[in-house]
GROMACS .gro file of C-alpha atoms in nm:
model
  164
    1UNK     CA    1  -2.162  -0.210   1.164
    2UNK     CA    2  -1.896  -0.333   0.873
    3UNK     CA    3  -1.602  -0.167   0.879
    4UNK     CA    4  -1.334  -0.311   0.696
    5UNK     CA    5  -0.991  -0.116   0.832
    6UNK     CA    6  -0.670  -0.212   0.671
    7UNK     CA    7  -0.313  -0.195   0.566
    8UNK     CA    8  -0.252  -0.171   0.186
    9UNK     CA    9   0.097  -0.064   0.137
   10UNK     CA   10   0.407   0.034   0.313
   11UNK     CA   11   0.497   0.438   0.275
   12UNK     CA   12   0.884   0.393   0.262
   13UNK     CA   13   1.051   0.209   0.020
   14UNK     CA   14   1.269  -0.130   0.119
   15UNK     CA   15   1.608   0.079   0.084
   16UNK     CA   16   1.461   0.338   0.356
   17UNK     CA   17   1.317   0.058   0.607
   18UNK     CA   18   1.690  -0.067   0.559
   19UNK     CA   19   1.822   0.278   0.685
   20UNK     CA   20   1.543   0.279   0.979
   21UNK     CA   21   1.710  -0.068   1.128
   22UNK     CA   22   2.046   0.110   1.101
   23UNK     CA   23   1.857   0.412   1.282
   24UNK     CA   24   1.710   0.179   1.522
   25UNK     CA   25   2.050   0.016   1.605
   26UNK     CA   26   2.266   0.325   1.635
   27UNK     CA   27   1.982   0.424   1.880
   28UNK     CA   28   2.075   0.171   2.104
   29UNK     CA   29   2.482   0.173   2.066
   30UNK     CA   30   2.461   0.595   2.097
   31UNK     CA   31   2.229   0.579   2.437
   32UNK     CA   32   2.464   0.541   2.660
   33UNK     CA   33   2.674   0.831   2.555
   34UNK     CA   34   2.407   1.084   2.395
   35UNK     CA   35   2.065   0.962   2.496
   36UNK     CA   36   1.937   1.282   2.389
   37UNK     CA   37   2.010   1.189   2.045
   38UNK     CA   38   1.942   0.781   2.098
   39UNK     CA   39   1.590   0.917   2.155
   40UNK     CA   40   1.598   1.064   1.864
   41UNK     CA   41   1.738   0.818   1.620
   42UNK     CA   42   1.505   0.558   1.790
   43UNK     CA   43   1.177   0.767   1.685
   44UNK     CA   44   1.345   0.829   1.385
   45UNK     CA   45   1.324   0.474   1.305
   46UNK     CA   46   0.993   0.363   1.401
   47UNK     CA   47   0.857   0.667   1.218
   48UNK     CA   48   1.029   0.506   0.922
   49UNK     CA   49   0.880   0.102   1.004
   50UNK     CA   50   0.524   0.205   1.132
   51UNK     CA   51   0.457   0.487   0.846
   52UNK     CA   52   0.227   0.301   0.576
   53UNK     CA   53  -0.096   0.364   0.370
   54UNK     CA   54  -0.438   0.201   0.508
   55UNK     CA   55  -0.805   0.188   0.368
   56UNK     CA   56  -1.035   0.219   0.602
   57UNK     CA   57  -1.417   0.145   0.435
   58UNK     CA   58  -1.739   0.178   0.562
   59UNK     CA   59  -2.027  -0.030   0.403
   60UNK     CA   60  -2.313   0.066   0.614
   61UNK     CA   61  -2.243   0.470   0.582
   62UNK     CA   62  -2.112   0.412   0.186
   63UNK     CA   63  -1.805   0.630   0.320
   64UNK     CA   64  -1.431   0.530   0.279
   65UNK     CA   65  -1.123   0.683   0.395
   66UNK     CA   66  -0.800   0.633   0.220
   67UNK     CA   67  -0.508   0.768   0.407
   68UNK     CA   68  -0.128   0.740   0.571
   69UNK     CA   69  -0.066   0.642   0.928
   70UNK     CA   70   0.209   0.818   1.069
   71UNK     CA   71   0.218   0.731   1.459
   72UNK     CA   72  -0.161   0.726   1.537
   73UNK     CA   73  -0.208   1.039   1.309
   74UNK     CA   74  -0.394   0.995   0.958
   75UNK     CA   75  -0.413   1.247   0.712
   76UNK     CA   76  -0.605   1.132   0.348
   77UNK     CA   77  -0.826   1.149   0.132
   78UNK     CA   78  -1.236   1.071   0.225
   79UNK     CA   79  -1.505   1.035   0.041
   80UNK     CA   80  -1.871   0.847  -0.047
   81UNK     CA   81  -1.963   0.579  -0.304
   82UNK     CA   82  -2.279   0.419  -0.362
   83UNK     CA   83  -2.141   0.033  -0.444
   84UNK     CA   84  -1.831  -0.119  -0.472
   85UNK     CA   85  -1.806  -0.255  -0.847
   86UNK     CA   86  -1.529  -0.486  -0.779
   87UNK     CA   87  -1.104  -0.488  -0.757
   88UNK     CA   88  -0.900  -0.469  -1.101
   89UNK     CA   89  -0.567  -0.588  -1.177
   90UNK     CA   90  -0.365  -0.437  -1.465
   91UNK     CA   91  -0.016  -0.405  -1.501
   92UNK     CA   92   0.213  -0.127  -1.544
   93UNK     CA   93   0.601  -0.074  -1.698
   94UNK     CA   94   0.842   0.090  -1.446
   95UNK     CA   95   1.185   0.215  -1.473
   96UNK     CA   96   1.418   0.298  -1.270
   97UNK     CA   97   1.759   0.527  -1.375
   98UNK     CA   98   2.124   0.493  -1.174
   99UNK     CA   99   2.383   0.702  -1.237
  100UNK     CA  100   2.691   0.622  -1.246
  101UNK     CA  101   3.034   0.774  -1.298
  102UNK     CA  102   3.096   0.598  -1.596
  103UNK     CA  103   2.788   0.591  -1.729
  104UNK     CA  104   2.400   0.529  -1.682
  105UNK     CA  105   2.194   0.170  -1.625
  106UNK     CA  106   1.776   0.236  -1.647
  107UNK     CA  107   1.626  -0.104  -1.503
  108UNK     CA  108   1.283  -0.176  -1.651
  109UNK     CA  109   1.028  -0.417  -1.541
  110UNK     CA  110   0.612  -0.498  -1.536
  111UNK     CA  111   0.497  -0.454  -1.189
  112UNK     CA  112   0.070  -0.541  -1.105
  113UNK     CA  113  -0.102  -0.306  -0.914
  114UNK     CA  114  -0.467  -0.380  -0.748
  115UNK     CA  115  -0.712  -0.141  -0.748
  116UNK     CA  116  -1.088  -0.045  -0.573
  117UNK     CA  117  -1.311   0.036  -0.790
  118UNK     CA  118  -1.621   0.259  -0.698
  119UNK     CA  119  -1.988   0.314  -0.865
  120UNK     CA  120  -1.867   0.664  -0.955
  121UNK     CA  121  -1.546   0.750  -1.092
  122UNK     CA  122  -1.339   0.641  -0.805
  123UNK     CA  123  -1.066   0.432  -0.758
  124UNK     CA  124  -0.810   0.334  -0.479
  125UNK     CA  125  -0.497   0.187  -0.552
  126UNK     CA  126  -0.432  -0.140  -0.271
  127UNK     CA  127  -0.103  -0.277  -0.375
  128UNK     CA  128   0.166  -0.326  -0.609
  129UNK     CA  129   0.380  -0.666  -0.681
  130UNK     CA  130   0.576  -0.791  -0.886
  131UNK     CA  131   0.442  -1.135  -0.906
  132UNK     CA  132   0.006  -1.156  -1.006
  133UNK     CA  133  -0.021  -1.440  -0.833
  134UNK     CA  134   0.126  -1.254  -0.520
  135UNK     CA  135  -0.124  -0.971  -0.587
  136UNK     CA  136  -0.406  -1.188  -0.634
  137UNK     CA  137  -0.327  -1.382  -0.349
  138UNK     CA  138  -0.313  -1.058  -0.104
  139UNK     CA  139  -0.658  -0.904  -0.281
  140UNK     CA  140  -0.880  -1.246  -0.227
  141UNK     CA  141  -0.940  -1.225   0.127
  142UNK     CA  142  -1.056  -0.802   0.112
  143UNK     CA  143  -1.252  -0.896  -0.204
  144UNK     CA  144  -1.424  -1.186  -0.027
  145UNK     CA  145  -1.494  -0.926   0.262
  146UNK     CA  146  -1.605  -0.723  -0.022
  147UNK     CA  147  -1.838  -0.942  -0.188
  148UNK     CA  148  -1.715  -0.854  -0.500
  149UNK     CA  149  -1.488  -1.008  -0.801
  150UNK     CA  150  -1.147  -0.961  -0.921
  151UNK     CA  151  -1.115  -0.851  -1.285
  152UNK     CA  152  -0.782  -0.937  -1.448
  153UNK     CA  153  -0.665  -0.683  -1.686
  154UNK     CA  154  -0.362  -0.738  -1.760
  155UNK     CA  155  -0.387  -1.007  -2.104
  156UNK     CA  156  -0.574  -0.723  -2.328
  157UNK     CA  157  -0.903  -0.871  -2.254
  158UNK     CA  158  -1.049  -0.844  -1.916
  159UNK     CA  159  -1.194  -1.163  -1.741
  160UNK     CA  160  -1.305  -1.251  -1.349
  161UNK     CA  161  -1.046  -1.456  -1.140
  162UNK     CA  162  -1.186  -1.722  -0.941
  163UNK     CA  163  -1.169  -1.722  -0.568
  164UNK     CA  164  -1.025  -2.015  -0.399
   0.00000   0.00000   0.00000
């Protein structure tokens, strides 16, 4: 049986996991005067630190399940495939827009984002960094567990990335 289970991205963003460790310490400063609601902050903030996407694949049934694990509970998206082609690489422009009172600031920048790619018209996303090199380095292992290549996208013309 090869089932290949794992983590591919964290569901809250770095500003929110910030604001679970604040719920996480209030927890444990408010417990000994509310513990009603120290119990409650303190879920609050594992919620926010365990919460995070996972790929679960199944070679031998040619099933995968792509979902969000919230405490034990997952809840996503399943479905069948007859090979796994390999895992892309392209890259993408973000922005981001802050308001301010005296005026506006849009941050841009190129993030990389790996993705599965099915026989059929299916595709998972894995990951995003900022760095390639991080992404490629966090997509060898699964696409050595994979058996297949990584295709680099992201110079106009796509070519295979050797594993090391």
């Amino acid at each position: 049986m090869r089932i290949i289970d794992l983590k591919t991205s964290a569901y809250f963003s770095g500003m929110i996991m910030i604001a679970g460790a604040a719920l996480v310490l209030m927890s444990v400063i408010v417990f000994f005067v509310k513990m009603w609601l120290a119990v409650f902050l303190f879920v609050c903030g594992i919620v926010i630190f365990t919460t995070h996407y996972r790929l679960r694949v199944d070679l031998d049934k040619k099933v995968f399940f792509d979902y969000v694990w919230i405490l034990g509970m997952k809840s996503g998206e399943r479905g069948t495939f007859d090979t796994i082609e390999y895992i892309f690489i392209k890259k993408s422009n973000v922005s981001q827009t802050m308001n301010h009172r005296a005026g506006t600031t849009v941050l841009r920048k190129e993030v990389f984002d790996g993705y599965l790619k099915f026989s059929d018209v299916n595709k998972i996303h894995l990951a995003s960094r900022d760095s390639k090199k991080d992404l490629v380095k966090q997509l060898q292992p699964l696409a050595m567990q994979l058996n297949v290549r990584v295709i680099d996208h992201t110079e106009g013309q796509p070519f295979e990335i050797r594993m090391v």
